[in-house]
Amino acid sequence: MNDRRDTLVSIPHEDIQSAEDRSWIERLLGWLVLPELPAAERDEIATTLERVQDPRAEARLTFLVEARELPGVAREAAGAILRSSGNPPGGAGLRAIWAGGDALLRRHAMLLMGRAEADIVEPVARDPAHPLHKEAIEALAFDFSEPRFQALKIAALVHPDADVRKVAADALLWDEPVAAEAPLLRAAADPAVDVALAALDTLRYYPSQRCLRAVTALCGHPDERIRAAAGRCAFEIREGRFRWALDRADPAERRLLLAWMDPVRHLLGIPEDDAVPWADDPAAHARIYPLGGDRGSDGDLETAELVALYADLDGCWADRKSRFSDRFRAERYAADRGVLTAFLVGHPDPWIRERSAALLAAWGEHEALLGLTRDAAFYVKKSAMYWLGQLSANRALAAPVWEHLGELGTTGTHALETLNTYVAHARKEDSIPRLLTLARSDGREPVRAGAIDALAKLGARAEIEALLPLLAEPPQVTWGIHIALLGACRPLELHPGRCDALREVDNIDVQIALARMMAA
């Protein structure tokens, strides 16, 4: 063991991580499962394996997490590394694991489950006494956007176990349900510091006057960690949302926003003369909000050299990844796109397949992109679907994209991008009635709001007018539907009717939408 400890102490973790040096993977996997390995060293090895993300390790890690004869801590570490990729497997495999009797594997499976496995996740999330309740709440963080799932996460904020409360506060960050604001503000005063910190991190995305006042008050908290978190949260709301909105508003919109912000103006530090910082210096705006710059020039590698470089899965990959956008310039390699398309689409590393989507789009490779939308890795299919939507209209793509939109696993931003891709390729007369149905009744709020945006862009005035009564309804999850409808009124020259209730809504995004409409 002494020789092993000497070896472990000498592992250059920082160098391996920064270079993404895959030549260490086999050794690290071997050390990961040593039964006598101290917890801190196992955690360090696991972190390095997560950062390097070698696709060749997936099969070995899967074997390790399933090997019941290994120490539980080693199996747990292997499972965590697998889950860190962001490309979880789904389907029958997870259900088979869940049906088995191994407690560690059942936990691993629960943490990998998505919307397609809601029939398993939801009952566990509804049972606060279930041994995997915390994992079920954590699983709800992604893909589960419907109001009934938001209610389960909100309810978990008052669970007797502080670990569950923290997971719930973290899980609520992604969907930002309006109903969670008050419970999160209460959680920010939780006696368990980790719970309070998680709540404050999530509250950064609740741009209301109430939230700004509450977190500003916590800047004087006796605990240094809470003071720091409250300061970051207050800064994000004040500068990143309130001041950001003012700086981008035209004079008429700015007056309306300032009137609404008046109760918290003293917290915003707005000068008495109310000057826009760059009103007389447009270049200052560009310095603060740059649009990006040159991404570099092409290299001199020939196609065969490029294939050889990225075909080798071993060695240091950080440099190869940084060069990928520059080396694989679409125009430079257009003549060899047939060879490169086959190579990229079939590459064993999901990182390469994901980044290839932009190149395939530049080459007009519709079929290759469509194939990648069925990839096993989530981020690959998400990237492919987005870039498929950037191509010129191809009616043959509308049907498979529409089918993809209806799948249970198509949720969140991926669902919105899928919707936009469908609209880009569908005939207007086909898409408008479908969009109207989605806007009225789809369970995914991003899809509903995206459908409204798409109808407005298509000039569907009558359809938007038919949806305006939704402005009088309370939000199901967020104010996204209301904001989308308000945004559609101006270009279509529609009047939304009385908006007295919306003017009282304590949310800067709603007020921005109102100001833009009223100032028109």
Short mmCIF file of C-alpha atoms in Angstrom, two decimals:
data_model
loop_
_atom_site.label_atom_id
_atom_site.label_comp_id
_atom_site.label_asym_id
_atom_site.label_seq_id
_atom_site.Cartn_x
_atom_site.Cartn_y
_atom_site.Cartn_z
CA MET A 1 0.00 0.00 0.00
CA ASN A 2 2.92 2.36 0.69
CA ASP A 3 4.02 2.13 -2.95
CA ARG A 4 0.46 2.80 -4.02
CA ARG A 5 0.21 5.76 -1.66
CA ASP A 6 3.44 7.21 -3.04
CA THR A 7 2.01 6.86 -6.54
CA LEU A 8 -1.29 8.42 -5.55
CA VAL A 9 0.41 11.36 -3.87
CA SER A 10 2.38 12.02 -7.05
CA ILE A 11 -0.63 12.15 -9.37
CA PRO A 12 -0.50 15.61 -11.06
CA HIS A 13 -4.26 16.14 -10.91
CA GLU A 14 -4.19 19.81 -11.96
CA ASP A 15 -2.01 19.09 -14.98
CA ILE A 16 -4.17 16.13 -16.04
CA GLN A 17 -7.34 18.18 -15.72
CA SER A 18 -6.07 21.28 -17.53
CA ALA A 19 -4.63 19.22 -20.40
CA GLU A 20 -7.49 16.69 -20.34
CA ASP A 21 -4.79 14.06 -20.53
CA ARG A 22 -6.55 10.79 -21.30
CA SER A 23 -3.37 8.74 -21.02
CA TRP A 24 -4.01 8.62 -17.26
CA ILE A 25 -7.55 7.23 -17.47
CA GLU A 26 -6.78 3.51 -17.09
CA ARG A 27 -4.55 4.11 -14.08
CA LEU A 28 -7.06 6.42 -12.44
CA LEU A 29 -9.85 3.91 -12.92
CA GLY A 30 -7.71 1.24 -11.32
CA TRP A 31 -6.93 3.39 -8.30
CA LEU A 32 -10.54 4.54 -7.95
CA VAL A 33 -11.67 1.12 -6.72
CA LEU A 34 -8.89 0.41 -4.22
CA PRO A 35 -10.74 -0.63 -1.03
CA GLU A 36 -8.22 1.03 1.29
CA LEU A 37 -8.17 4.36 -0.57
CA PRO A 38 -8.84 7.36 1.70
CA ALA A 39 -12.03 9.27 0.88
CA ALA A 40 -10.23 12.52 0.00
CA GLU A 41 -7.97 10.77 -2.53
CA ARG A 42 -10.90 8.90 -4.07
CA ASP A 43 -12.77 12.19 -4.44
CA GLU A 44 -9.74 13.77 -6.11
CA ILE A 45 -9.43 10.90 -8.59
CA ALA A 46 -13.17 11.05 -9.30
CA THR A 47 -12.97 14.80 -9.93
CA THR A 48 -10.14 14.32 -12.41
CA LEU A 49 -12.06 11.59 -14.23
CA GLU A 50 -15.09 13.88 -14.43
CA ARG A 51 -13.04 16.76 -15.83
CA VAL A 52 -11.27 14.69 -18.46
CA GLN A 53 -14.46 12.98 -19.73
CA ASP A 54 -12.88 10.18 -21.75
CA PRO A 55 -15.63 8.34 -23.67
CA ARG A 56 -13.55 5.17 -23.48
CA ALA A 57 -14.14 5.09 -19.72
CA GLU A 58 -17.92 4.76 -19.98
CA ALA A 59 -18.01 0.98 -20.35
CA ARG A 60 -15.54 0.49 -17.51
CA LEU A 61 -17.40 2.87 -15.22
CA THR A 62 -20.67 1.13 -16.01
CA PHE A 63 -19.06 -2.18 -15.08
CA LEU A 64 -17.75 -0.70 -11.82
CA VAL A 65 -21.05 0.75 -10.70
CA GLU A 66 -22.74 -2.59 -11.38
CA ALA A 67 -20.04 -4.70 -9.65
CA ARG A 68 -21.66 -5.61 -6.33
CA GLU A 69 -18.44 -7.14 -4.99
CA LEU A 70 -16.69 -3.74 -5.01
CA PRO A 71 -16.76 -1.29 -2.09
CA GLY A 72 -19.88 0.84 -2.10
CA VAL A 73 -17.88 4.08 -2.06
CA ALA A 74 -16.07 3.06 -5.25
CA ARG A 75 -19.33 2.14 -6.99
CA GLU A 76 -20.89 5.44 -5.88
CA ALA A 77 -17.91 7.34 -7.27
CA ALA A 78 -18.17 5.51 -10.60
CA GLY A 79 -21.87 6.33 -10.81
CA ALA A 80 -21.27 10.00 -10.09
CA ILE A 81 -18.65 10.19 -12.86
CA LEU A 82 -21.07 8.61 -15.33
CA ARG A 83 -23.80 11.07 -14.39
CA SER A 84 -21.48 14.07 -14.70
CA SER A 85 -21.35 13.81 -18.49
CA GLY A 86 -24.80 15.39 -18.92
CA ASN A 87 -25.63 12.71 -21.50
CA PRO A 88 -27.52 10.15 -19.41
CA PRO A 89 -28.73 6.87 -20.88
CA GLY A 90 -32.44 6.24 -20.62
CA GLY A 91 -35.08 3.77 -21.65
CA ALA A 92 -35.34 0.12 -20.79
CA GLY A 93 -31.93 -0.05 -19.10
CA LEU A 94 -32.92 2.30 -16.30
CA ARG A 95 -36.21 0.53 -15.79
CA ALA A 96 -34.44 -2.83 -15.55
CA ILE A 97 -32.07 -1.47 -12.92
CA TRP A 98 -34.98 0.00 -10.98
CA ALA A 99 -36.74 -3.34 -11.00
CA GLY A 100 -33.67 -5.02 -9.50
CA GLY A 101 -32.87 -5.26 -5.82
CA ASP A 102 -29.54 -3.44 -5.57
CA ALA A 103 -30.08 -0.26 -3.52
CA LEU A 104 -27.03 1.53 -4.91
CA LEU A 105 -28.01 0.82 -8.50
CA ARG A 106 -31.58 1.95 -7.84
CA ARG A 107 -30.25 5.26 -6.51
CA HIS A 108 -28.00 5.60 -9.57
CA ALA A 109 -30.92 4.90 -11.88
CA MET A 110 -33.19 7.41 -10.12
CA LEU A 111 -30.62 10.17 -10.55
CA LEU A 112 -30.43 9.40 -14.28
CA MET A 113 -34.17 9.36 -14.92
CA GLY A 114 -35.88 11.98 -17.02
CA ARG A 115 -39.37 12.91 -18.12
CA ALA A 116 -39.86 9.60 -19.91
CA GLU A 117 -39.55 7.86 -16.53
CA ALA A 118 -42.01 10.15 -14.74
CA ASP A 119 -44.16 7.16 -13.79
CA ILE A 120 -41.27 6.02 -11.56
CA VAL A 121 -39.94 9.36 -10.36
CA GLU A 122 -43.21 11.07 -9.44
CA PRO A 123 -44.50 8.54 -6.83
CA VAL A 124 -41.14 8.62 -5.03
CA ALA A 125 -41.05 12.43 -5.12
CA ARG A 126 -44.56 12.44 -3.60
CA ASP A 127 -43.46 10.28 -0.67
CA PRO A 128 -41.31 12.24 1.80
CA ALA A 129 -40.57 9.04 3.71
CA HIS A 130 -39.23 7.11 0.72
CA PRO A 131 -35.50 6.30 1.09
CA LEU A 132 -34.86 7.78 -2.37
CA HIS A 133 -37.06 10.85 -1.93
CA LYS A 134 -34.06 13.18 -2.07
CA GLU A 135 -32.84 11.60 -5.30
CA ALA A 136 -36.31 11.88 -6.84
CA ILE A 137 -36.45 15.61 -6.01
CA GLU A 138 -33.00 16.00 -7.55
CA ALA A 139 -34.19 14.19 -10.68
CA LEU A 140 -37.04 16.71 -11.00
CA ALA A 141 -34.54 19.52 -11.59
CA PHE A 142 -34.53 18.88 -15.35
CA ASP A 143 -37.26 17.88 -17.80
CA PHE A 144 -40.11 18.07 -15.28
CA SER A 145 -41.54 21.52 -15.95
CA GLU A 146 -45.26 20.93 -15.40
CA PRO A 147 -46.90 22.61 -12.40
CA ARG A 148 -47.47 19.35 -10.53
CA PHE A 149 -43.73 18.67 -10.52
CA GLN A 150 -42.94 22.22 -9.42
CA ALA A 151 -45.28 21.71 -6.46
CA LEU A 152 -43.28 18.65 -5.36
CA LYS A 153 -40.00 20.57 -5.41
CA ILE A 154 -41.55 23.47 -3.49
CA ALA A 155 -43.01 21.10 -0.88
CA ALA A 156 -39.57 19.57 -0.34
CA LEU A 157 -38.25 22.95 0.85
CA VAL A 158 -39.78 22.21 4.27
CA HIS A 159 -38.72 18.55 4.50
CA PRO A 160 -37.35 17.59 7.96
CA ASP A 161 -34.04 16.55 6.38
CA ALA A 162 -31.83 19.53 5.55
CA ASP A 163 -30.18 17.59 2.71
CA VAL A 164 -33.57 17.26 1.02
CA ARG A 165 -34.29 20.96 1.53
CA LYS A 166 -30.97 21.87 -0.08
CA VAL A 167 -31.60 19.60 -3.08
CA ALA A 168 -35.04 21.17 -3.51
CA ALA A 169 -33.60 24.69 -3.47
CA ASP A 170 -31.04 23.66 -6.09
CA ALA A 171 -33.65 21.91 -8.24
CA LEU A 172 -35.87 25.00 -8.39
CA LEU A 173 -33.13 27.05 -10.04
CA TRP A 174 -33.81 25.77 -13.54
CA ASP A 175 -37.53 26.41 -14.02
CA GLU A 176 -37.95 29.47 -11.74
CA PRO A 177 -41.62 28.83 -10.84
CA VAL A 178 -43.36 31.96 -9.55
CA ALA A 179 -44.92 29.95 -6.71
CA ALA A 180 -41.47 29.14 -5.31
CA GLU A 181 -40.38 32.72 -4.58
CA ALA A 182 -41.89 33.09 -1.10
CA PRO A 183 -40.85 29.56 0.01
CA LEU A 184 -37.32 30.21 -1.26
CA LEU A 185 -37.14 33.48 0.68
CA ARG A 186 -38.12 31.54 3.80
CA ALA A 187 -35.47 28.94 2.94
CA ALA A 188 -32.89 31.74 2.74
CA ALA A 189 -33.37 32.04 6.52
CA ASP A 190 -33.07 28.27 7.08
CA PRO A 191 -31.02 27.34 10.17
CA ALA A 192 -28.99 24.96 7.98
CA VAL A 193 -26.47 27.20 6.22
CA ASP A 194 -26.18 24.96 3.16
CA VAL A 195 -29.93 25.24 2.60
CA ALA A 196 -29.83 29.02 2.93
CA LEU A 197 -26.92 29.25 0.49
CA ALA A 198 -28.71 27.10 -2.08
CA ALA A 199 -31.86 29.21 -1.74
CA LEU A 200 -29.91 32.44 -2.22
CA ASP A 201 -28.22 31.03 -5.31
CA THR A 202 -31.61 30.19 -6.84
CA LEU A 203 -33.14 33.53 -5.84
CA ARG A 204 -30.75 35.28 -8.23
CA TYR A 205 -33.29 34.38 -10.90
CA TYR A 206 -36.25 35.99 -9.12
CA PRO A 207 -36.04 39.63 -10.25
CA SER A 208 -38.67 41.15 -7.99
CA GLN A 209 -38.68 44.11 -5.62
CA ARG A 210 -39.60 41.82 -2.75
CA CYS A 211 -36.64 39.56 -3.44
CA LEU A 212 -34.24 42.49 -3.79
CA ARG A 213 -35.34 43.92 -0.44
CA ALA A 214 -35.14 40.56 1.33
CA VAL A 215 -31.69 39.54 0.10
CA THR A 216 -30.30 43.04 0.66
CA ALA A 217 -31.37 42.74 4.28
CA LEU A 218 -29.45 39.45 4.53
CA CYS A 219 -26.25 41.25 3.55
CA GLY A 220 -25.96 42.02 7.26
CA HIS A 221 -26.36 38.40 8.36
CA PRO A 222 -23.98 37.26 11.13
CA ASP A 223 -22.75 34.29 9.06
CA GLU A 224 -20.04 35.35 6.62
CA ARG A 225 -21.05 32.78 4.00
CA ILE A 226 -24.65 33.97 3.98
CA ARG A 227 -23.55 37.61 3.82
CA ALA A 228 -21.43 36.82 0.78
CA ALA A 229 -24.18 34.81 -0.95
CA ALA A 230 -26.76 37.49 -0.23
CA GLY A 231 -24.41 40.10 -1.67
CA ARG A 232 -23.97 38.12 -4.88
CA CYS A 233 -27.70 37.57 -5.16
CA ALA A 234 -28.53 41.23 -4.59
CA PHE A 235 -25.89 42.28 -7.13
CA GLU A 236 -27.31 39.92 -9.78
CA ILE A 237 -30.84 41.25 -9.32
CA ARG A 238 -29.82 44.89 -9.01
CA GLU A 239 -27.21 45.10 -11.77
CA GLY A 240 -27.99 42.10 -13.93
CA ARG A 241 -31.75 42.59 -14.12
CA PHE A 242 -33.01 45.99 -12.88
CA ARG A 243 -30.15 48.22 -14.04
CA TRP A 244 -29.71 46.08 -17.17
CA ALA A 245 -33.34 46.75 -18.09
CA LEU A 246 -32.98 50.50 -17.55
CA ASP A 247 -29.77 50.73 -19.56
CA ARG A 248 -31.43 49.14 -22.60
CA ALA A 249 -34.76 50.92 -22.47
CA ASP A 250 -35.61 53.86 -24.71
CA PRO A 251 -36.57 57.10 -22.89
CA ALA A 252 -40.31 56.37 -22.79
CA GLU A 253 -39.80 52.79 -21.58
CA ARG A 254 -37.24 53.98 -19.04
CA ARG A 255 -39.71 56.43 -17.48
CA LEU A 256 -42.27 53.66 -17.05
CA LEU A 257 -39.73 51.30 -15.54
CA LEU A 258 -38.40 53.94 -13.16
CA ALA A 259 -41.92 54.67 -11.95
CA TRP A 260 -42.41 50.99 -11.18
CA MET A 261 -39.00 50.72 -9.49
CA ASP A 262 -39.54 53.75 -7.30
CA PRO A 263 -40.11 51.75 -4.06
CA VAL A 264 -36.62 50.22 -4.36
CA ARG A 265 -34.85 53.08 -6.09
CA HIS A 266 -32.70 53.67 -3.00
CA LEU A 267 -31.39 50.09 -3.35
CA LEU A 268 -30.54 50.53 -7.01
CA GLY A 269 -28.27 53.57 -6.67
CA ILE A 270 -29.90 55.37 -9.58
CA PRO A 271 -28.44 58.90 -9.83
CA GLU A 272 -30.76 61.86 -9.41
CA ASP A 273 -30.13 63.05 -12.96
CA ASP A 274 -31.06 59.57 -14.20
CA ALA A 275 -28.35 59.57 -16.88
CA VAL A 276 -27.71 56.53 -19.03
CA PRO A 277 -23.96 55.79 -18.54
CA TRP A 278 -23.15 55.71 -22.27
CA ALA A 279 -25.76 58.11 -23.65
CA ASP A 280 -23.07 60.40 -25.10
CA ASP A 281 -20.49 57.66 -25.73
CA PRO A 282 -21.80 54.76 -27.85
CA ALA A 283 -18.34 53.20 -27.83
CA ALA A 284 -18.64 52.73 -24.07
CA HIS A 285 -21.61 50.43 -24.60
CA ALA A 286 -19.54 48.28 -26.95
CA ARG A 287 -16.74 48.10 -24.39
CA ILE A 288 -19.10 46.90 -21.68
CA TYR A 289 -21.18 44.58 -23.86
CA PRO A 290 -18.86 43.31 -26.60
CA LEU A 291 -20.33 41.30 -29.44
CA GLY A 292 -17.36 38.97 -29.81
CA GLY A 293 -14.36 38.97 -32.05
CA ASP A 294 -12.35 37.05 -34.56
CA ARG A 295 -12.27 33.33 -33.81
CA GLY A 296 -8.90 32.82 -35.40
CA SER A 297 -7.57 31.68 -38.73
CA ASP A 298 -7.53 28.27 -40.36
CA GLY A 299 -4.68 25.92 -39.84
CA ASP A 300 -2.63 24.15 -42.48
CA LEU A 301 -3.72 20.61 -41.66
CA GLU A 302 -4.94 18.51 -44.53
CA THR A 303 -8.10 16.44 -44.22
CA ALA A 304 -6.19 13.21 -43.58
CA GLU A 305 -4.19 14.92 -40.84
CA LEU A 306 -7.36 16.25 -39.23
CA VAL A 307 -8.93 12.82 -39.23
CA ALA A 308 -5.80 11.32 -37.71
CA LEU A 309 -5.64 14.01 -35.04
CA TYR A 310 -9.20 13.51 -33.81
CA ALA A 311 -9.35 9.77 -34.40
CA ASP A 312 -6.79 9.22 -31.66
CA LEU A 313 -8.80 9.19 -28.44
CA ASP A 314 -5.70 9.04 -26.26
CA GLY A 315 -3.43 11.82 -25.10
CA CYS A 316 -4.17 15.45 -24.28
CA TRP A 317 -7.52 16.66 -25.57
CA ALA A 318 -7.80 20.19 -24.21
CA ASP A 319 -5.70 21.60 -27.04
CA ARG A 320 -7.56 19.56 -29.66
CA LYS A 321 -10.87 20.85 -28.36
CA SER A 322 -9.68 24.46 -28.40
CA ARG A 323 -8.54 24.04 -32.01
CA PHE A 324 -11.67 22.28 -33.22
CA SER A 325 -13.69 25.37 -34.22
CA ASP A 326 -10.74 26.94 -35.99
CA ARG A 327 -9.32 23.88 -37.72
CA PHE A 328 -12.59 22.53 -39.02
CA ARG A 329 -13.63 25.63 -40.91
CA ALA A 330 -16.55 24.72 -43.14
CA GLU A 331 -15.38 26.50 -46.29
CA ARG A 332 -11.79 25.35 -45.93
CA TYR A 333 -12.81 21.67 -45.91
CA ALA A 334 -15.97 21.80 -48.03
CA ALA A 335 -14.39 19.73 -50.80
CA ASP A 336 -13.88 16.85 -48.37
CA ARG A 337 -17.17 17.20 -46.57
CA GLY A 338 -18.28 13.69 -47.54
CA VAL A 339 -15.31 12.09 -45.80
CA LEU A 340 -15.49 14.44 -42.84
CA THR A 341 -19.24 14.11 -42.40
CA ALA A 342 -19.00 10.33 -42.09
CA PHE A 343 -16.06 10.68 -39.70
CA LEU A 344 -17.70 13.28 -37.46
CA VAL A 345 -21.15 11.69 -37.29
CA GLY A 346 -19.64 8.33 -36.36
CA HIS A 347 -17.06 9.67 -33.91
CA PRO A 348 -17.09 7.81 -30.57
CA ASP A 349 -16.71 11.01 -28.54
CA PRO A 350 -20.05 12.81 -28.00
CA TRP A 351 -18.13 16.08 -27.57
CA ILE A 352 -17.00 15.84 -31.20
CA ARG A 353 -20.44 14.84 -32.47
CA GLU A 354 -22.03 17.76 -30.61
CA ARG A 355 -19.60 20.36 -31.95
CA SER A 356 -19.84 18.91 -35.45
CA ALA A 357 -23.45 20.02 -35.84
CA ALA A 358 -22.46 23.59 -36.78
CA LEU A 359 -20.13 22.31 -39.49
CA LEU A 360 -22.72 19.91 -40.85
CA ALA A 361 -25.18 22.80 -41.04
CA ALA A 362 -22.65 24.93 -42.92
CA TRP A 363 -22.24 22.10 -45.41
CA GLY A 364 -26.02 21.67 -45.71
CA GLU A 365 -25.92 18.08 -44.48
CA HIS A 366 -29.63 17.70 -43.64
CA GLU A 367 -29.65 13.92 -43.35
CA ALA A 368 -26.57 13.78 -41.16
CA LEU A 369 -28.02 16.34 -38.78
CA LEU A 370 -31.35 14.56 -38.71
CA GLY A 371 -29.54 11.36 -37.79
CA LEU A 372 -27.78 13.10 -34.90
CA THR A 373 -31.12 14.24 -33.49
CA ARG A 374 -31.60 10.56 -32.65
CA ASP A 375 -28.18 10.26 -30.99
CA ALA A 376 -28.00 8.49 -27.62
CA ALA A 377 -26.24 11.50 -26.07
CA PHE A 378 -28.58 14.34 -25.10
CA TYR A 379 -26.31 17.26 -25.92
CA VAL A 380 -25.58 15.80 -29.35
CA LYS A 381 -29.25 15.59 -30.28
CA LYS A 382 -29.89 19.04 -28.81
CA SER A 383 -27.08 20.63 -30.83
CA ALA A 384 -28.13 18.83 -34.01
CA MET A 385 -31.74 19.94 -33.64
CA TYR A 386 -30.72 23.57 -33.11
CA TRP A 387 -28.48 23.63 -36.19
CA LEU A 388 -31.07 21.83 -38.26
CA GLY A 389 -33.25 24.86 -37.61
CA GLN A 390 -30.63 27.19 -39.08
CA LEU A 391 -30.85 25.60 -42.52
CA SER A 392 -33.00 26.87 -45.36
CA ALA A 393 -36.52 25.47 -45.43
CA ASN A 394 -36.82 21.81 -46.31
CA ARG A 395 -40.41 20.55 -46.12
CA ALA A 396 -39.25 16.94 -45.79
CA LEU A 397 -37.78 17.74 -42.38
CA ALA A 398 -41.00 19.08 -40.85
CA ALA A 399 -42.61 15.70 -40.15
CA PRO A 400 -39.69 14.03 -38.30
CA VAL A 401 -39.01 17.19 -36.32
CA TRP A 402 -42.68 17.46 -35.32
CA GLU A 403 -42.56 13.83 -34.20
CA HIS A 404 -39.47 14.58 -32.11
CA LEU A 405 -41.26 17.51 -30.47
CA GLY A 406 -43.97 15.15 -29.25
CA GLU A 407 -41.60 12.74 -27.54
CA LEU A 408 -41.59 12.63 -23.72
CA GLY A 409 -37.87 13.33 -23.53
CA THR A 410 -38.15 16.57 -25.52
CA THR A 411 -38.36 19.20 -22.82
CA GLY A 412 -37.00 22.58 -21.74
CA THR A 413 -34.73 24.51 -24.08
CA HIS A 414 -34.41 21.47 -26.31
CA ALA A 415 -38.19 21.46 -26.81
CA LEU A 416 -38.16 25.17 -27.70
CA GLU A 417 -35.33 24.69 -30.20
CA THR A 418 -37.17 21.72 -31.68
CA LEU A 419 -40.29 23.85 -32.07
CA ASN A 420 -38.31 26.59 -33.81
CA THR A 421 -36.77 24.03 -36.14
CA TYR A 422 -40.21 22.69 -37.02
CA VAL A 423 -41.47 26.19 -37.84
CA ALA A 424 -38.40 26.84 -40.00
CA HIS A 425 -39.18 23.84 -42.20
CA ALA A 426 -42.98 23.51 -42.09
CA ARG A 427 -45.47 25.13 -44.42
CA LYS A 428 -47.11 28.15 -42.82
CA GLU A 429 -50.61 26.78 -43.37
CA ASP A 430 -49.61 23.58 -41.52
CA SER A 431 -47.71 25.17 -38.65
CA ILE A 432 -50.12 27.95 -37.61
CA PRO A 433 -52.99 25.70 -36.42
CA ARG A 434 -50.52 23.42 -34.65
CA LEU A 435 -48.86 26.38 -32.97
CA LEU A 436 -52.22 27.67 -31.77
CA THR A 437 -52.99 24.30 -30.18
CA LEU A 438 -49.57 24.19 -28.49
CA ALA A 439 -49.97 27.73 -27.14
CA ARG A 440 -53.30 26.84 -25.60
CA SER A 441 -52.68 23.48 -24.05
CA ASP A 442 -49.15 22.08 -24.20
CA GLY A 443 -47.81 21.02 -20.82
CA ARG A 444 -44.35 22.48 -21.48
CA GLU A 445 -44.30 26.19 -20.77
CA PRO A 446 -41.28 26.91 -23.01
CA VAL A 447 -43.20 25.32 -25.88
CA ARG A 448 -46.31 27.40 -25.18
CA ALA A 449 -44.34 30.64 -25.05
CA GLY A 450 -42.30 29.63 -28.12
CA ALA A 451 -45.48 28.88 -30.03
CA ILE A 452 -46.76 32.38 -29.28
CA ASP A 453 -43.49 33.92 -30.45
CA ALA A 454 -43.63 31.84 -33.63
CA LEU A 455 -47.23 32.84 -34.35
CA ALA A 456 -46.26 36.49 -34.01
CA LYS A 457 -43.34 36.07 -36.42
CA LEU A 458 -45.64 34.36 -38.91
CA GLY A 459 -48.05 37.31 -38.71
CA ALA A 460 -50.86 35.16 -37.28
CA ARG A 461 -52.82 38.15 -35.96
CA ALA A 462 -56.16 36.38 -35.49
CA GLU A 463 -54.55 33.50 -33.61
CA ILE A 464 -52.68 35.82 -31.23
CA GLU A 465 -55.86 37.81 -30.65
CA ALA A 466 -57.64 34.57 -29.73
CA LEU A 467 -54.96 33.92 -27.11
CA LEU A 468 -55.09 37.34 -25.42
CA PRO A 469 -57.56 36.18 -22.71
CA LEU A 470 -54.63 34.20 -21.28
CA LEU A 471 -53.25 37.54 -20.03
CA ALA A 472 -55.97 37.57 -17.38
CA GLU A 473 -55.03 34.12 -16.08
CA PRO A 474 -52.48 33.51 -13.31
CA PRO A 475 -49.15 32.02 -14.34
CA GLN A 476 -48.98 28.23 -14.37
CA VAL A 477 -45.22 28.18 -13.81
CA THR A 478 -43.61 31.50 -14.82
CA TRP A 479 -44.76 34.72 -16.48
CA GLY A 480 -43.39 33.48 -19.82
CA ILE A 481 -46.78 33.14 -21.52
CA HIS A 482 -47.83 36.65 -20.51
CA ILE A 483 -44.51 38.13 -21.63
CA ALA A 484 -44.73 36.37 -25.00
CA LEU A 485 -48.27 37.65 -25.59
CA LEU A 486 -47.36 41.21 -24.65
CA GLY A 487 -44.39 41.00 -27.00
CA ALA A 488 -46.63 39.80 -29.84
CA CYS A 489 -49.06 42.71 -29.55
CA ARG A 490 -46.76 45.47 -30.74
CA PRO A 491 -45.65 44.03 -34.11
CA LEU A 492 -49.19 42.83 -34.87
CA GLU A 493 -50.76 46.14 -33.80
CA LEU A 494 -53.02 44.48 -31.26
CA HIS A 495 -54.21 46.00 -28.01
CA PRO A 496 -54.05 43.55 -25.11
CA GLY A 497 -56.92 45.17 -23.23
CA ARG A 498 -56.76 46.29 -19.64
CA CYS A 499 -53.52 45.25 -17.98
CA ASP A 500 -54.15 46.66 -14.50
CA ALA A 501 -53.39 43.34 -12.81
CA LEU A 502 -50.16 42.90 -14.76
CA ARG A 503 -48.99 46.39 -13.80
CA GLU A 504 -49.06 45.21 -10.20
CA VAL A 505 -46.93 42.12 -10.89
CA ASP A 506 -43.67 42.21 -8.97
CA ASN A 507 -41.40 40.99 -11.74
CA ILE A 508 -39.05 43.09 -13.84
CA ASP A 509 -39.49 40.96 -16.97
CA VAL A 510 -43.25 41.50 -16.95
CA GLN A 511 -42.70 45.22 -16.46
CA ILE A 512 -40.23 45.36 -19.36
CA ALA A 513 -42.81 43.73 -21.64
CA LEU A 514 -45.49 46.17 -20.47
CA ALA A 515 -43.22 49.18 -20.91
CA ARG A 516 -42.31 48.20 -24.47
CA MET A 517 -45.95 47.78 -25.38
CA MET A 518 -47.18 50.95 -23.68
CA ALA A 519 -44.36 53.10 -25.03
CA ALA A 520 -45.05 52.08 -28.62
#
